[in-house]
PDB file of C-alpha atoms in Angstrom:
ATOM      1  CA  MET A   1     127.605 154.886 225.376  1.00 52.00           C
ATOM      2  CA  HIS A   2     128.561 151.693 223.571  1.00 69.00           C
ATOM      3  CA  SER A   3     128.399 151.691 219.800  1.00 90.00           C
ATOM      4  CA  ILE A   4     126.136 149.156 218.125  1.00 93.00           C
ATOM      5  CA  HIS A   5     127.550 146.836 215.468  1.00 95.00           C
ATOM      6  CA  LYS A   6     126.023 144.383 213.011  1.00 96.00           C
ATOM      7  CA  TYR A   7     126.847 140.707 213.577  1.00 96.00           C
ATOM      8  CA  SER A   8     126.031 137.376 212.018  1.00 96.00           C
ATOM      9  CA  LEU A   9     126.079 133.801 213.254  1.00 97.00           C
ATOM     10  CA  CYS A  10     126.562 131.100 210.641  1.00 97.00           C
ATOM     11  CA  PHE A  11     127.445 127.472 210.159  1.00 98.00           C
ATOM     12  CA  GLN A  12     130.894 127.577 208.573  1.00 95.00           C
ATOM     13  CA  PRO A  13     131.787 124.845 206.056  1.00 97.00           C
ATOM     14  CA  SER A  14     135.233 123.299 205.667  1.00 96.00           C
ATOM     15  CA  ASP A  15     138.100 125.187 204.000  1.00 96.00           C
ATOM     16  CA  GLN A  16     137.765 122.865 200.990  1.00 96.00           C
ATOM     17  CA  ILE A  17     134.084 123.797 200.528  1.00 97.00           C
ATOM     18  CA  ILE A  18     134.903 127.486 201.036  1.00 97.00           C
ATOM     19  CA  GLU A  19     137.487 127.293 198.245  1.00 97.00           C
ATOM     20  CA  THR A  20     135.194 125.309 195.927  1.00 96.00           C
ATOM     21  CA  VAL A  21     132.402 127.866 196.394  1.00 96.00           C
ATOM     22  CA  LYS A  22     134.860 130.723 195.872  1.00 96.00           C
ATOM     23  CA  GLN A  23     135.830 129.226 192.500  1.00 96.00           C
ATOM     24  CA  MET A  24     132.149 128.767 191.603  1.00 96.00           C
ATOM     25  CA  LYS A  25     131.474 132.424 192.415  1.00 96.00           C
ATOM     26  CA  LEU A  26     134.426 133.554 190.279  1.00 96.00           C
ATOM     27  CA  LYS A  27     133.234 131.399 187.383  1.00 96.00           C
ATOM     28  CA  LEU A  28     129.730 132.857 187.684  1.00 96.00           C
ATOM     29  CA  ALA A  29     131.135 136.414 187.752  1.00 96.00           C
ATOM     30  CA  GLU A  30     133.042 135.720 184.517  1.00 96.00           C
ATOM     31  CA  GLU A  31     129.729 134.709 182.946  1.00 94.00           C
ATOM     32  CA  ILE A  32     127.317 137.352 184.286  1.00 94.00           C
ATOM     33  CA  GLY A  33     129.496 140.109 185.783  1.00 92.00           C
ATOM     34  CA  TRP A  34     129.360 141.419 189.337  1.00 91.00           C
ATOM     35  CA  TYR A  35     126.515 140.273 191.601  1.00 88.00           C
ATOM     36  CA  ASN A  36     125.476 140.437 195.268  1.00 87.00           C
ATOM     37  CA  SER A  37     127.360 137.954 197.491  1.00 89.00           C
ATOM     38  CA  LYS A  38     130.169 137.547 194.918  1.00 90.00           C
ATOM     39  CA  ASN A  39     132.862 138.275 197.512  1.00 90.00           C
ATOM     40  CA  SER A  40     131.148 136.671 200.480  1.00 91.00           C
ATOM     41  CA  LEU A  41     132.926 133.719 202.100  1.00 92.00           C
ATOM     42  CA  ALA A  42     130.855 130.509 201.888  1.00 95.00           C
ATOM     43  CA  HIS A  43     128.567 130.122 204.908  1.00 96.00           C
ATOM     44  CA  LEU A  44     125.082 129.060 205.989  1.00 96.00           C
ATOM     45  CA  THR A  45     123.450 132.031 207.731  1.00 94.00           C
ATOM     46  CA  ILE A  46     121.710 131.455 211.051  1.00 95.00           C
ATOM     47  CA  VAL A  47     120.900 135.010 212.127  1.00 94.00           C
ATOM     48  CA  GLU A  48     121.977 138.616 211.617  1.00 94.00           C
ATOM     49  CA  PHE A  49     121.614 141.009 214.557  1.00 95.00           C
ATOM     50  CA  HIS A  50     122.738 144.252 216.175  1.00 94.00           C
ATOM     51  CA  ALA A  51     124.608 144.297 219.490  1.00 94.00           C
ATOM     52  CA  SER A  52     126.863 146.510 221.577  1.00 94.00           C
ATOM     53  CA  GLU A  53     130.327 145.392 222.715  1.00 92.00           C
ATOM     54  CA  THR A  54     128.822 144.593 226.120  1.00 92.00           C
ATOM     55  CA  GLU A  55     125.957 142.595 224.612  1.00 94.00           C
ATOM     56  CA  ILE A  56     128.260 140.613 222.304  1.00 95.00           C
ATOM     57  CA  LYS A  57     130.151 139.241 225.329  1.00 95.00           C
ATOM     58  CA  ARG A  58     126.876 137.796 226.635  1.00 95.00           C
ATOM     59  CA  VAL A  59     125.963 136.487 223.171  1.00 96.00           C
ATOM     60  CA  LYS A  60     129.314 134.671 222.948  1.00 97.00           C
ATOM     61  CA  LEU A  61     128.643 132.900 226.247  1.00 96.00           C
ATOM     62  CA  GLN A  62     125.139 131.914 225.122  1.00 96.00           C
ATOM     63  CA  VAL A  63     126.395 130.589 221.758  1.00 97.00           C
ATOM     64  CA  GLU A  64     129.198 128.678 223.465  1.00 97.00           C
ATOM     65  CA  ARG A  65     126.716 127.069 225.869  1.00 96.00           C
ATOM     66  CA  CYS A  66     124.554 125.921 222.935  1.00 97.00           C
ATOM     67  CA  CYS A  67     127.505 124.672 220.881  1.00 98.00           C
ATOM     68  CA  ASN A  68     128.798 122.670 223.838  1.00 98.00           C
ATOM     69  CA  ARG A  69     125.741 120.387 223.497  1.00 97.00           C
ATOM     70  CA  PHE A  70     125.581 120.368 219.671  1.00 98.00           C
ATOM     71  CA  THR A  71     126.967 117.311 217.872  1.00 98.00           C
ATOM     72  CA  PRO A  72     128.943 117.606 214.612  1.00 98.00           C
ATOM     73  CA  THR A  73     126.824 116.532 211.661  1.00 98.00           C
ATOM     74  CA  GLY A  74     127.617 115.615 208.078  1.00 98.00           C
ATOM     75  CA  VAL A  75     126.189 118.004 205.484  1.00 98.00           C
ATOM     76  CA  VAL A  76     125.710 117.230 201.790  1.00 97.00           C
ATOM     77  CA  LEU A  77     125.201 120.037 199.269  1.00 96.00           C
ATOM     78  CA  ASN A  78     124.011 118.391 196.076  1.00 88.00           C
ATOM     79  CA  ASP A  79     121.521 120.559 194.254  1.00 93.00           C
ATOM     80  CA  PHE A  80     120.841 124.166 193.301  1.00 96.00           C
ATOM     81  CA  ASP A  81     117.688 126.114 193.978  1.00 95.00           C
ATOM     82  CA  THR A  82     116.436 129.693 194.046  1.00 95.00           C
ATOM     83  CA  TYR A  83     114.245 131.966 196.124  1.00 93.00           C
ATOM     84  CA  PRO A  84     111.808 134.464 194.600  1.00 93.00           C
ATOM     85  CA  ASN A  85     114.136 137.305 195.678  1.00 92.00           C
ATOM     86  CA  GLY A  86     116.763 136.120 193.164  1.00 94.00           C
ATOM     87  CA  ALA A  87     118.963 134.099 195.516  1.00 94.00           C
ATOM     88  CA  PHE A  88     120.777 131.185 193.833  1.00 96.00           C
ATOM     89  CA  PHE A  89     122.076 128.628 196.303  1.00 96.00           C
ATOM     90  CA  LEU A  90     123.217 125.094 197.088  1.00 97.00           C
ATOM     91  CA  THR A  91     120.640 123.077 199.013  1.00 96.00           C
ATOM     92  CA  VAL A  92     121.357 121.114 202.178  1.00 96.00           C
ATOM     93  CA  ASP A  93     120.327 117.446 202.314  1.00 96.00           C
ATOM     94  CA  THR A  94     117.104 116.722 204.212  1.00 95.00           C
ATOM     95  CA  ASN A  95     118.687 114.934 207.191  1.00 96.00           C
ATOM     96  CA  ALA A  96     121.264 117.652 207.872  1.00 97.00           C
ATOM     97  CA  LYS A  97     118.677 120.383 207.270  1.00 96.00           C
ATOM     98  CA  MET A  98     116.489 118.978 210.074  1.00 96.00           C
ATOM     99  CA  ILE A  99     119.433 118.883 212.489  1.00 97.00           C
ATOM    100  CA  LEU A 100     120.615 122.392 211.574  1.00 97.00           C
ATOM    101  CA  GLN A 101     117.050 123.730 211.902  1.00 96.00           C
ATOM    102  CA  ASP A 102     116.934 122.317 215.423  1.00 96.00           C
ATOM    103  CA  TYR A 103     120.265 124.010 216.254  1.00 96.00           C
ATOM    104  CA  VAL A 104     118.946 127.326 214.886  1.00 95.00           C
ATOM    105  CA  LYS A 105     115.776 126.957 216.970  1.00 94.00           C
ATOM    106  CA  GLN A 106     117.798 126.272 220.125  1.00 95.00           C
ATOM    107  CA  LEU A 107     120.070 129.255 219.457  1.00 94.00           C
ATOM    108  CA  LEU A 108     117.195 131.650 218.822  1.00 92.00           C
ATOM    109  CA  GLU A 109     115.425 130.460 221.984  1.00 92.00           C
ATOM    110  CA  THR A 110     118.608 131.100 223.985  1.00 92.00           C
ATOM    111  CA  LEU A 111     119.922 134.334 222.495  1.00 91.00           C
ATOM    112  CA  GLN A 112     118.624 137.665 223.682  1.00 79.00           C
ATOM    113  CA  ILE A 113     119.399 139.794 220.624  1.00 83.00           C
ATOM    114  CA  LYS A 114     117.873 142.364 218.299  1.00 78.00           C
ATOM    115  CA  VAL A 115     117.309 140.117 215.261  1.00 84.00           C
ATOM    116  CA  ILE A 116     117.574 141.643 211.773  1.00 81.00           C
ATOM    117  CA  THR A 117     117.093 138.428 209.796  1.00 80.00           C
ATOM    118  CA  LYS A 118     117.024 134.735 210.652  1.00 79.00           C
ATOM    119  CA  SER A 119     117.151 131.638 208.495  1.00 81.00           C
ATOM    120  CA  TYR A 120     115.483 128.351 209.385  1.00 74.00           C
ATOM    121  CA  ASP A 121     116.052 127.084 205.825  1.00 86.00           C
ATOM    122  CA  ALA A 122     119.712 126.031 205.774  1.00 90.00           C
ATOM    123  CA  HIS A 123     121.328 126.788 202.406  1.00 93.00           C
ATOM    124  CA  LEU A 124     124.646 128.010 201.021  1.00 95.00           C
ATOM    125  CA  SER A 125     124.201 131.119 198.871  1.00 94.00           C
ATOM    126  CA  ILE A 126     126.153 131.460 195.650  1.00 95.00           C
ATOM    127  CA  ALA A 127     124.513 134.715 194.515  1.00 95.00           C
ATOM    128  CA  ARG A 128     121.743 137.073 195.565  1.00 93.00           C
ATOM    129  CA  LYS A 129     119.347 139.412 193.770  1.00 94.00           C
ATOM    130  CA  LEU A 130     119.774 137.796 190.336  1.00 95.00           C
ATOM    131  CA  ASP A 131     117.205 138.378 187.625  1.00 95.00           C
ATOM    132  CA  ALA A 132     115.608 135.412 185.822  1.00 95.00           C
ATOM    133  CA  GLN A 133     118.097 135.546 182.937  1.00 96.00           C
ATOM    134  CA  LYS A 134     121.126 135.429 185.255  1.00 96.00           C
ATOM    135  CA  ILE A 135     119.577 132.604 187.269  1.00 96.00           C
ATOM    136  CA  GLU A 136     119.136 130.615 184.052  1.00 95.00           C
ATOM    137  CA  LYS A 137     122.817 131.200 183.178  1.00 96.00           C
ATOM    138  CA  ALA A 138     123.843 130.076 186.669  1.00 96.00           C
ATOM    139  CA  TYR A 139     121.897 126.816 186.289  1.00 95.00           C
ATOM    140  CA  GLN A 140     123.506 126.233 182.873  1.00 95.00           C
ATOM    141  CA  LEU A 141     126.990 126.963 184.206  1.00 95.00           C
ATOM    142  CA  PHE A 142     126.943 124.486 187.069  1.00 93.00           C
ATOM    143  CA  GLY A 143     126.096 120.825 186.663  1.00 83.00           C
ATOM    144  CA  LYS A 144     125.105 118.454 189.412  1.00 86.00           C
ATOM    145  CA  GLN A 145     127.164 119.033 192.555  1.00 87.00           C
ATOM    146  CA  HIS A 146     128.048 116.725 195.414  1.00 92.00           C
ATOM    147  CA  LEU A 147     129.889 118.568 198.166  1.00 96.00           C
ATOM    148  CA  GLU A 148     130.224 117.189 201.684  1.00 97.00           C
ATOM    149  CA  PHE A 149     131.573 118.601 204.917  1.00 98.00           C
ATOM    150  CA  LEU A 150     131.363 117.988 208.641  1.00 98.00           C
ATOM    151  CA  CYS A 151     129.480 120.874 210.229  1.00 98.00           C
ATOM    152  CA  ASP A 152     131.273 121.110 213.561  1.00 98.00           C
ATOM    153  CA  HIS A 153     131.208 124.779 214.521  1.00 98.00           C
ATOM    154  CA  ILE A 154     129.462 128.121 214.325  1.00 98.00           C
ATOM    155  CA  ALA A 155     131.237 131.331 213.358  1.00 98.00           C
ATOM    156  CA  LEU A 156     130.468 134.738 214.823  1.00 98.00           C
ATOM    157  CA  ARG A 157     131.048 137.435 212.224  1.00 98.00           C
ATOM    158  CA  LYS A 158     131.153 141.231 212.555  1.00 97.00           C
ATOM    159  CA  PHE A 159     130.223 143.456 209.620  1.00 96.00           C
ATOM    160  CA  ASN A 160     133.221 145.409 208.316  1.00 94.00           C
ATOM    161  CA  LEU A 161     131.946 148.775 207.063  1.00 92.00           C
ATOM    162  CA  GLU A 162     135.044 149.428 204.932  1.00 92.00           C
ATOM    163  CA  ARG A 163     135.037 146.094 203.093  1.00 88.00           C
ATOM    164  CA  ARG A 164     131.220 145.758 203.159  1.00 88.00           C
ATOM    165  CA  GLN A 165     131.703 142.104 204.175  1.00 91.00           C
ATOM    166  CA  TYR A 166     131.642 140.151 207.426  1.00 94.00           C
ATOM    167  CA  ASP A 167     134.869 139.252 209.242  1.00 96.00           C
ATOM    168  CA  ILE A 168     134.989 136.131 211.433  1.00 97.00           C
ATOM    169  CA  ILE A 169     135.746 137.228 214.985  1.00 98.00           C
ATOM    170  CA  ASP A 170     135.145 133.971 216.874  1.00 98.00           C
ATOM    171  CA  THR A 171     134.263 130.310 216.352  1.00 98.00           C
ATOM    172  CA  PHE A 172     132.429 127.884 218.619  1.00 98.00           C
ATOM    173  CA  MET A 173     133.071 124.153 218.261  1.00 98.00           C
ATOM    174  CA  PHE A 174     130.352 121.518 218.686  1.00 98.00           C
ATOM    175  CA  LEU A 175     131.447 119.472 221.710  1.00 97.00           C
ATOM    176  CA  SER A 176     128.646 116.851 221.988  1.00 93.00           C
ATOM    177  CA  GLN A 177     128.365 117.363 225.743  1.00 90.00           C
ATOM    178  CA  PRO A 178     125.257 116.400 227.713  1.00 85.00           C
ATOM    179  CA  ASP A 179     122.388 118.876 227.463  1.00 78.00           C
ATOM    180  CA  ASP A 180     122.578 121.122 230.538  1.00 71.00           C
ATOM    181  CA  ARG A 181     119.199 122.812 230.048  1.00 64.00           C
ATOM    182  CA  PRO A 182     116.622 122.270 232.782  1.00 65.00           C
ATOM    183  CA  ILE A 183     114.029 119.665 231.852  1.00 62.00           C
ATOM    184  CA  GLN A 184     110.490 120.988 231.700  1.00 58.00           C
ATOM    185  CA  MET A 185     108.093 118.492 233.210  1.00 51.00           C
ATOM    186  CA  GLU A 186     104.611 118.073 231.762  1.00 57.00           C
ATOM    187  CA  LEU A 187     101.578 117.765 233.989  1.00 54.00           C
ATOM    188  CA  PHE A 188      99.081 115.301 232.507  1.00 51.00           C
TER     189      PHE A 188
END
C-alpha cells in the first residue's frame, strides 16, 4: 500500500520577492509575536491535495502539460487586504489575477486529485488567523507596496511533517507552447 502525502501547487515568486516577504514577516513578528504562516516561504497557493507516490507521478505529468502552454506573466503586488478568517495578504493586480485565475481553472480541470483547498483568488499571504487588533498593527507597519515579478513557473510542494512546512520538490516552467488540448466544436 502506498502512503498518502499532502501536497500543494503554487505560483512561486522571484527570489527577490521571497526575500522581501521574508523580511516583512520578520518585521511583523517583532511587532505582534508569532503568527500562522510566519515561517512559510512566499507563494500564491493554487491547490492543496492528498496523493500517493504513484498518483503524484501522474500529477507531475498533468502539471507539466499545462505549464507547457502557459505564458509567463508579469505580476504586481501593490496593496494589502484581509479575509474574514484573519488572513493578511498582498493583492495581485487585476490583469495578472485574471490570467492566474485562468491557469488555476485549467489546472483544476486537468488534475485528477483529492482536493483539500483551492484558491481562485490569487494573493500572497503575509499572515493567517490574525485577530482584528493584529491586523490593524500589520496595516500600520507596512506602507504602500509595489513589488513586481515575472510569474514563470509553478512549484510542487510536499508537506514536511517534522518542520510543519512545505518543501519544494519540483518546479514546472511556463513554456508558451501551442495549446495541445483538443478543440471542442459547438453545434449551432
